[in-house]
Coordinates of C-alpha atoms and ligand atoms in Angstrom, one line a residue:
X1 CA 29.4 -24.2 -7.4
X2 CA 26.3 -22.6 -6.0
X3 CA 24.7 -20.3 -8.6
X4 CA 22.7 -17.4 -7.4
X5 CA 19.4 -16.0 -8.7
X6 CA 20.9 -13.4 -11.0
X7 CA 17.6 -11.6 -11.3
X8 CA 18.5 -10.0 -8.0
X9 CA 21.5 -8.4 -9.7
X10 CA 19.1 -6.6 -12.0
X11 CA 17.6 -4.6 -9.1
X12 CA 18.9 -1.1 -8.7
X13 CA 20.2 -0.6 -5.1
X14 CA 17.5 0.4 -2.6
X15 CA 18.8 3.9 -3.2
X16 CA 15.8 6.0 -2.0
X17 CA 15.6 5.7 1.8
X18 CA 19.3 5.1 2.1
X19 CA 20.0 8.3 0.2
X20 CA 17.5 10.2 2.3
X21 CA 19.1 9.0 5.5
X22 CA 22.5 9.9 4.2
X23 CA 21.5 13.5 3.3
X24 CA 19.6 14.0 6.6
X25 CA 22.6 12.6 8.6
X26 CA 25.0 15.0 6.8
X27 CA 22.7 18.0 7.4
X28 CA 22.3 17.1 11.1
X29 CA 26.0 16.9 11.5
X30 CA 26.5 20.3 9.9
X31 CA 23.4 21.8 11.7
X32 CA 23.2 20.1 15.1
X33 CA 20.7 22.6 16.5
X34 CA 18.2 22.2 13.6
X35 CA 14.8 20.7 14.7
X36 CA 14.1 18.4 11.8
X37 CA 10.5 17.3 11.1
X38 CA 10.1 14.1 9.2
X39 CA 7.1 14.0 6.9
X40 CA 8.7 11.4 4.6
X41 CA 8.0 8.1 6.2
X42 CA 5.1 5.8 5.3
X43 CA 4.8 4.6 8.8
X44 CA 2.2 5.4 11.4
X45 CA 3.1 7.0 14.7
X46 CA 0.0 6.8 17.0
X47 CA -0.1 3.8 19.4
X48 CA -2.4 0.9 19.0
X49 CA -6.0 1.7 20.2
X50 CA -7.0 0.4 23.7
X51 CA -9.6 -2.1 22.5
X52 CA -6.8 -3.9 20.5
X53 CA -4.3 -3.8 23.4
X54 CA -6.9 -5.2 25.8
X55 CA -7.8 -8.1 23.4
X56 CA -4.1 -8.9 22.9
X57 CA -3.5 -8.9 26.7
X58 CA -6.4 -11.4 27.1
X59 CA -4.9 -13.6 24.4
X60 CA -1.5 -13.6 26.1
X61 CA -3.1 -14.9 29.2
X62 CA -4.9 -17.6 27.2
X63 CA -1.5 -18.8 26.0
X64 CA -0.4 -19.3 29.6
X65 CA -3.2 -21.7 30.4
X66 CA -3.1 -25.3 29.1
X67 CA -6.9 -25.2 28.6
X68 CA -6.7 -22.3 26.2
X69 CA -3.2 -22.5 24.9
X70 CA -2.9 -22.6 21.1
X71 CA -0.1 -24.0 19.0
X72 CA -0.1 -24.0 15.2
X73 CA -3.2 -22.3 13.9
X74 CA -4.8 -22.5 10.5
X75 CA -2.4 -21.1 7.9
X76 CA -5.2 -19.2 6.4
X77 CA -6.2 -17.5 9.6
X78 CA -8.7 -18.1 12.4
X79 CA -12.4 -18.0 11.4
X80 CA -13.2 -15.7 14.3
X81 CA -11.3 -13.0 12.5
X82 CA -12.2 -13.9 8.9
X83 CA -15.9 -13.9 9.7
X84 CA -15.8 -10.5 11.3
X85 CA -13.8 -9.1 8.3
X86 CA -16.4 -10.5 5.9
X87 CA -19.4 -9.2 7.9
X88 CA -18.0 -5.8 8.7
X89 CA -16.0 -4.8 5.6
X90 CA -17.7 -6.7 2.8
X91 CA -21.3 -7.8 3.5
X92 CA -22.0 -4.2 4.6
X93 CA -21.1 -3.1 1.1
X94 CA -23.1 -5.8 -0.6
X95 CA -20.2 -8.1 -1.2
X96 CA -20.6 -11.8 -0.2
X97 CA -17.5 -13.9 0.4
X98 CA -16.9 -17.4 1.7
X99 CA -14.5 -17.8 4.6
X100 CA -12.1 -19.8 2.4
X101 CA -11.8 -16.8 0.1
X102 CA -10.1 -14.7 2.8
X103 CA -6.5 -15.4 3.8
X104 CA -5.0 -13.7 6.9
X105 CA -1.4 -12.9 6.6
X106 CA 1.5 -11.0 8.3
X107 CA 1.3 -8.2 5.8
X108 CA 0.2 -6.8 2.5
X109 CA 3.8 -6.3 1.6
X110 CA 4.4 -10.0 1.9
X111 CA 1.2 -10.9 0.0
X112 CA 1.6 -8.4 -2.9
X113 CA 5.2 -9.6 -3.1
X114 CA 4.4 -13.3 -2.9
X115 CA 1.3 -13.4 -5.1
X116 CA 3.4 -13.3 -8.3
X117 CA 4.7 -16.8 -7.5
X118 CA 1.5 -18.4 -8.6
X119 CA 1.7 -16.9 -12.0
X120 CA 3.8 -18.0 -15.0
X121 CA 7.0 -16.1 -15.9
X122 CA 5.8 -15.2 -19.4
X123 CA 3.0 -12.9 -18.1
X124 CA 3.2 -9.2 -19.1
X125 CA 3.2 -7.2 -15.9
X126 CA 1.7 -3.7 -15.8
X127 CA 2.4 -1.3 -13.0
X128 CA 1.6 2.3 -12.5
X129 CA 4.4 4.8 -12.6
X130 CA 5.1 6.1 -9.9
X131 CA 4.5 3.0 -7.8
X132 CA 4.9 1.2 -4.5
X133 CA 8.2 -0.5 -5.2
X134 CA 7.3 -4.0 -4.0
X135 CA 5.2 -4.9 -7.1
X136 CA 8.0 -4.2 -9.5
X137 CA 10.9 -5.5 -7.4
X138 CA 9.3 -8.9 -6.7
X139 CA 8.7 -9.4 -10.4
X140 CA 12.3 -8.5 -11.1
X141 CA 13.4 -11.1 -8.6
X142 CA 11.2 -13.7 -10.3
X143 CA 12.7 -12.9 -13.8
X144 CA 9.6 -11.5 -15.4
X145 CA 10.8 -8.0 -16.2
X146 CA 13.9 -8.0 -18.5
X147 CA 16.7 -5.6 -17.6
X148 CA 16.8 -1.9 -16.6
X149 CA 17.3 0.5 -19.4
X150 CA 18.8 4.0 -19.5
X151 CA 15.5 5.6 -18.7
X152 CA 15.1 3.6 -15.5
X153 CA 12.5 1.2 -16.9
X154 CA 12.6 -2.6 -17.2
X155 CA 12.3 -3.7 -20.8
X156 CA 9.4 -6.2 -20.4
X157 CA 7.3 -4.2 -18.0
X158 CA 4.4 -2.0 -19.0
X159 CA 4.5 1.3 -17.2
X160 CA 1.2 3.1 -16.8
X161 CA 2.2 6.7 -16.5
X162 CA 0.4 8.7 -13.8
X163 CA 1.0 12.4 -13.8
X164 CA -0.8 15.8 -13.4
X165 CA -1.7 15.8 -17.1
X166 CA -3.8 12.6 -16.7
X167 CA -4.9 13.5 -13.2
X168 CA -2.9 10.4 -12.0
X169 CA -5.4 8.1 -13.6
X170 CA -3.6 5.5 -15.6
X171 CA -4.7 4.9 -19.2
X172 CA -5.4 1.3 -20.4
X173 CA -2.1 -0.3 -21.7
X174 CA -1.6 -0.2 -25.5
X175 CA -0.1 -3.7 -25.3
X176 CA -2.1 -6.4 -23.6
X177 CA -1.2 -6.8 -19.9
X178 CA -1.8 -10.0 -18.0
X179 CA -1.1 -8.9 -14.5
X180 CA -2.1 -5.4 -13.5
X181 CA -1.2 -3.9 -10.2
X182 CA -3.5 -1.1 -9.0
X183 CA -3.2 0.7 -5.6
X184 CA -6.3 2.7 -4.7
X185 CA -6.1 5.1 -2.8
X186 CA -2.6 5.4 -4.2
X187 CA 0.8 5.4 -2.5
X188 CA 2.6 7.6 -3.4
X189 CA 0.3 10.0 -5.2
X190 CA -2.6 9.9 -2.7
X191 CA -5.1 9.9 -5.6
X192 CA -7.9 7.6 -6.3
X193 CA -10.1 6.1 -9.0
X194 CA -13.9 6.5 -9.0
X195 CA -16.2 3.5 -9.4
X196 CA -16.7 4.3 -13.1
X197 CA -12.9 4.6 -13.6
X198 CA -12.2 1.3 -11.9
X199 CA -14.9 -0.4 -13.9
X200 CA -12.9 0.3 -17.0
X201 CA -10.1 -1.8 -15.6
X202 CA -12.4 -4.6 -14.5
X203 CA -13.9 -4.7 -18.0
X204 CA -10.4 -4.7 -19.5
X205 CA -9.3 -7.6 -17.4
X206 CA -12.5 -9.5 -18.3
X207 CA -12.0 -8.9 -22.0
X208 CA -8.3 -9.9 -21.9
X209 CA -8.4 -12.7 -19.3
X210 CA -6.1 -10.6 -17.2
X211 CA -5.8 -10.4 -13.4
X212 CA -6.0 -7.2 -11.3
X213 CA -3.9 -7.2 -8.2
X214 CA -5.7 -4.6 -6.2
X215 CA -3.9 -3.1 -3.2
X216 CA -6.5 -1.4 -0.9
X217 CA -4.2 -0.7 2.0
X218 CA -5.6 2.8 2.3
X219 CA -9.2 1.9 2.0
X220 CA -10.0 3.4 5.5
X221 CA -8.9 6.8 4.3
X222 CA -11.6 7.1 1.6
X223 CA -13.8 10.1 2.3
X224 CA -15.6 10.6 -1.1
X225 CA -18.7 8.5 -1.9
X226 CA -17.8 7.8 -5.5
X227 CA -14.5 6.1 -4.6
X228 CA -15.0 2.3 -4.1
X229 CA -13.7 0.8 -0.8
X230 CA -13.3 -2.6 -2.4
X231 CA -12.8 -3.6 -6.1
X232 CA -15.6 -6.1 -5.6
X233 CA -18.1 -3.2 -5.5
X234 CA -17.5 -3.3 -9.3
X235 CA -19.6 -5.7 -11.2
X236 CA -17.5 -8.6 -12.5
X237 CA -14.5 -8.0 -10.3
X238 CA -15.0 -11.3 -8.5
X239 CA -13.9 -13.0 -11.7
X240 CA -10.7 -11.0 -12.2
X241 CA -9.4 -9.4 -9.1
X242 CA -7.4 -10.3 -6.0
X243 CA -7.7 -7.7 -3.2
X244 CA -5.1 -6.9 -0.6
X245 CA -6.0 -5.2 2.7
X246 CA -4.0 -4.5 5.8
X247 CA -4.4 -3.5 9.4
X248 CA -1.2 -1.5 9.2
X249 CA -2.6 1.9 8.1
X250 CA -6.2 1.8 9.6
X251 CA -5.3 0.3 13.0
X252 CA -1.6 1.0 13.5
X253 CA -0.4 -2.6 12.9
X254 CA 2.8 -1.7 11.0
X255 CA 4.9 -3.2 13.8
X256 CA 2.3 -5.7 15.0
X257 CA 1.7 -7.3 11.5
X258 CA -1.7 -8.5 10.3
X259 CA -3.3 -8.2 6.9
X260 CA -5.6 -10.1 4.6
X261 CA -5.9 -11.1 1.0
X262 CA -9.1 -11.9 -0.8
X263 CA -9.0 -14.5 -3.5
X264 CA -12.5 -15.2 -4.7
X265 CA -12.9 -18.8 -6.0
X266 CA -14.2 -17.4 -9.2
X267 CA -10.9 -15.8 -10.2
X268 CA -9.3 -17.9 -12.9
X269 CA -5.9 -18.1 -14.3
X270 CA -5.0 -20.4 -17.3
X271 CA -2.6 -23.1 -18.2
X272 CA -0.6 -22.7 -21.4
X273 CA -3.1 -25.1 -23.0
X274 CA -5.9 -22.8 -22.0
X275 CA -7.5 -24.7 -19.1
X276 CA -8.9 -22.7 -16.3
X277 CA -7.4 -22.9 -12.9
X278 CA -8.7 -21.2 -9.7
X279 CA -6.2 -18.8 -8.2
X280 CA -7.7 -19.6 -4.8
X281 CA -6.5 -23.1 -5.0
X282 CA -3.0 -22.1 -5.9
X283 CA -2.8 -19.3 -3.3
X284 CA -4.1 -21.7 -0.6
X285 CA -1.4 -24.2 -1.6
X286 CA 1.3 -21.6 -1.6
X287 CA 0.3 -20.3 1.8
X288 CA -0.2 -23.7 3.5
X289 CA 3.2 -24.8 2.2
X290 CA 5.3 -21.7 2.9
X291 CA 3.4 -19.8 5.7
X292 CA 2.5 -20.8 9.2
X293 CA -0.1 -18.2 9.9
X294 CA -0.3 -15.1 12.0
X295 CA 0.1 -15.5 15.8
X296 CA -3.2 -16.1 17.7
X297 CA -2.4 -13.1 19.9
X298 CA -2.1 -10.8 16.9
X299 CA -5.3 -12.1 15.3
X300 CA -7.1 -11.5 18.6
X301 CA -5.9 -8.0 18.4
X302 CA -7.1 -7.6 14.8
X303 CA -10.5 -9.1 15.8
X304 CA -10.9 -6.2 18.3
X305 CA -10.8 -3.8 15.4
X306 CA -14.3 -5.0 14.7
X307 CA -15.7 -4.5 18.2
X308 CA -17.9 -1.4 18.7
X309 CA -15.1 0.2 20.7
X310 CA -12.5 -0.9 18.2
X311 CA -14.4 0.5 15.2
X312 CA -14.8 3.9 17.0
X313 CA -11.1 3.9 18.0
X314 CA -9.7 3.1 14.6
X315 CA -12.0 5.8 13.1
X316 CA -10.5 8.3 15.5
X317 CA -7.0 7.2 14.5
X318 CA -7.7 7.6 10.8
X319 CA -9.4 10.9 11.4
X320 CA -6.3 12.1 13.3
X321 CA -4.1 11.5 10.3
X322 CA -6.7 12.9 7.9
X323 CA -6.7 16.1 9.9
X324 CA -3.0 16.3 9.3
X325 CA -3.6 15.6 5.6
X326 CA -6.0 18.6 5.6
X327 CA -3.5 20.8 7.3
X328 CA -0.8 19.9 4.8
X329 CA -3.0 20.2 1.8
X330 CA -4.4 23.6 2.7
X331 CA -1.1 24.9 4.0
X332 CA 0.8 24.0 0.9
X333 CA -1.9 25.3 -1.4
X334 CA -1.8 28.6 0.4
X335 CA 2.0 28.6 0.1
X336 CA 1.4 28.5 -3.7
X337 CA 2.3 24.9 -4.3
X338 CA 0.5 22.6 -6.7
X339 CA -0.8 19.7 -4.7
X340 CA -2.6 16.4 -5.3
X341 CA -4.0 13.7 -3.1
X342 CA -4.6 14.0 0.6
X343 CA -8.4 13.9 0.3
X344 CA -8.9 10.1 0.4
X345 CA -5.4 9.2 1.5
X346 CA -2.7 10.1 4.0
X347 CA -0.3 11.2 1.2
X348 CA 0.1 14.6 -0.3
X349 CA 1.9 14.6 -3.7
X350 CA 3.1 17.9 -4.9
X351 CA 4.6 19.3 -8.1
X352 CA 8.0 20.7 -7.3
X353 CA 8.0 24.5 -7.9
X354 CA 9.7 25.8 -11.1
X355 CA 10.1 22.3 -12.4
X356 CA 12.8 21.6 -9.8
X357 CA 14.4 18.2 -9.7
X358 CA 12.8 16.0 -6.9
X359 CA 16.2 15.7 -5.1
X360 CA 16.9 19.4 -5.5
X361 CA 13.6 20.1 -3.8
X362 CA 14.4 17.6 -1.1
X363 CA 17.6 19.5 -0.4
X364 CA 15.8 22.8 -0.4
X365 CA 13.1 21.7 2.0
X366 CA 15.7 20.2 4.3
X367 CA 18.0 23.2 4.2
X368 CA 15.5 26.0 4.2
X369 CA 12.8 24.7 6.6
X370 CA 14.4 21.5 8.1
X371 CA 11.6 19.2 6.8
X372 CA 12.2 15.7 5.3
X373 CA 10.0 14.4 2.6
X374 CA 10.3 11.8 -0.1
X375 CA 11.5 12.7 -3.7
X376 CA 8.9 11.5 -6.2
X377 CA 11.6 10.2 -8.6
X378 CA 12.3 7.4 -6.0
X379 CA 8.9 5.8 -6.9
X380 CA 9.6 5.6 -10.6
X381 CA 10.6 7.7 -13.7
X382 CA 7.2 9.5 -13.8
X383 CA 7.6 10.6 -10.2
X384 CA 10.4 13.0 -11.4
X385 CA 9.5 16.6 -10.6
X386 CA 7.1 15.5 -7.8
X387 CA 7.5 15.1 -4.0
X388 CA 5.6 13.2 -1.3
X389 CA 4.7 14.3 2.1
X390 CA 2.8 12.1 4.6
X391 CA 0.2 12.8 7.2
X392 CA 1.5 10.2 9.6
X393 CA 3.4 12.6 11.8
X394 CA 2.0 14.1 15.0
X395 CA -0.4 17.0 14.7
X396 CA 2.0 19.4 16.5
X397 CA 4.8 18.6 14.1
X398 CA 2.6 18.8 11.1
X399 CA 1.3 22.2 12.1
X400 CA 4.8 23.4 12.8
X401 CA 6.1 22.0 9.4
X402 CA 3.4 23.8 7.5
X403 CA 4.0 27.1 9.4
X404 CA 7.7 26.9 8.4
X405 CA 6.8 26.2 4.8
X406 CA 4.4 29.1 4.7
X407 CA 6.8 31.6 6.3
X408 CA 10.3 30.5 5.5
X409 CA 10.3 28.5 2.2
X410 CA 11.1 30.7 -0.7
X411 CA 9.7 29.3 -4.0
Ligands
LIG501 C1 1.7 0.4 3.9 C2 1.3 -0.3 2.6 C3 0.9 -1.6 2.6 C4 0.7 -2.4 3.9 O1 1.8 -3.2 4.1 P1 1.9 -4.2 5.3 O2 2.9 -5.2 4.9 O3 0.5 -4.8 5.5 O4 2.3 -3.3 6.5 C5 0.5 -2.2 1.4 N1 0.6 -1.5 0.3 C6 1.0 -0.2 0.2 C7 1.0 0.5 -1.1 C8 1.4 0.4 1.4 O5 1.8 1.7 1.3

């Protein structure tokens, strides 16, 4: 009898996006003429910049010639890409890294999901609430969380509440946490931590021999000087933090797939008898065993992100979305809504008017103005009473959506 991993049964159904799709489909059926604008998805919509396309075309041709053909590449990624990442994204900010501290992958989703494998099952996991669901769900699958209770929380997980009262800045946990997931700038709230605020977490991790798993997928959207682009800008972070970055949101790679994870050789975990063990060694072993690397063609595309033209083109891409974020922020504020985020992130998080339930507000937005967003409660219990809009649509749609909200939404 083949037994299953029963931890999977502890996961609540992937209710959020299925339920959104169901409600939108029903509305469409009843209102076939409605022009629905989707500001709910966390996916980019602009095409890949030309420098990237050109580089991938060249790489395709190389694969057609026996002199330049490539088979299996290094599981950790090609040095031509790793070196450019280090020089452009890290050295420029005063951070030195060795090439074997950067691992190229097919996505931050995979990496933030897989990283928990190299940690013991008895670790106490802390996540912010609301949260990007991957951190929690992968720990549920591994059996690290206990079971879901009435309040929608897993018994063994430490939830770090982020709400308007604490300005979406999580407080240090009361109970010691071993693995701490932080996402800055944040999805879904669009808010950030300053250097000083992040230092509190680095100091906590050092004092408690904890590890910070730092998701910097939205680093390119940072506009304010006091928000760190990398956790390694904080003194001591190279001893306690793993950083995840992705080409998905800065360069439009959501369908193309390329990301990176930084595991400094100085970050240590411990055996039960207290011996130190470098996480870099474990992650390298995990990746070389289970992962075959990102295609050469894709890594050549990612390399072009770092050419002069590529840098300018991805800046224009991010600027385009950030202009949408500005339009949404200013439009919603003038419509009298209480909003957060959108300054250093492509997400605008809003407090539902009159303490409306997140799903009730979803229905209202869909019915009154034909706009689809994401109910905050889908990201965790503390997301209740909030709602997420994204800046990843086209400018035309974003302008139209805001015009509708300003003129037709009755709140
Ligand atoms: C989009 C996103 C990522 C990037 O995921 P990829 O797998 O690299 O596309 C990572 N973390 C968060 C919070 C995200 O929203």
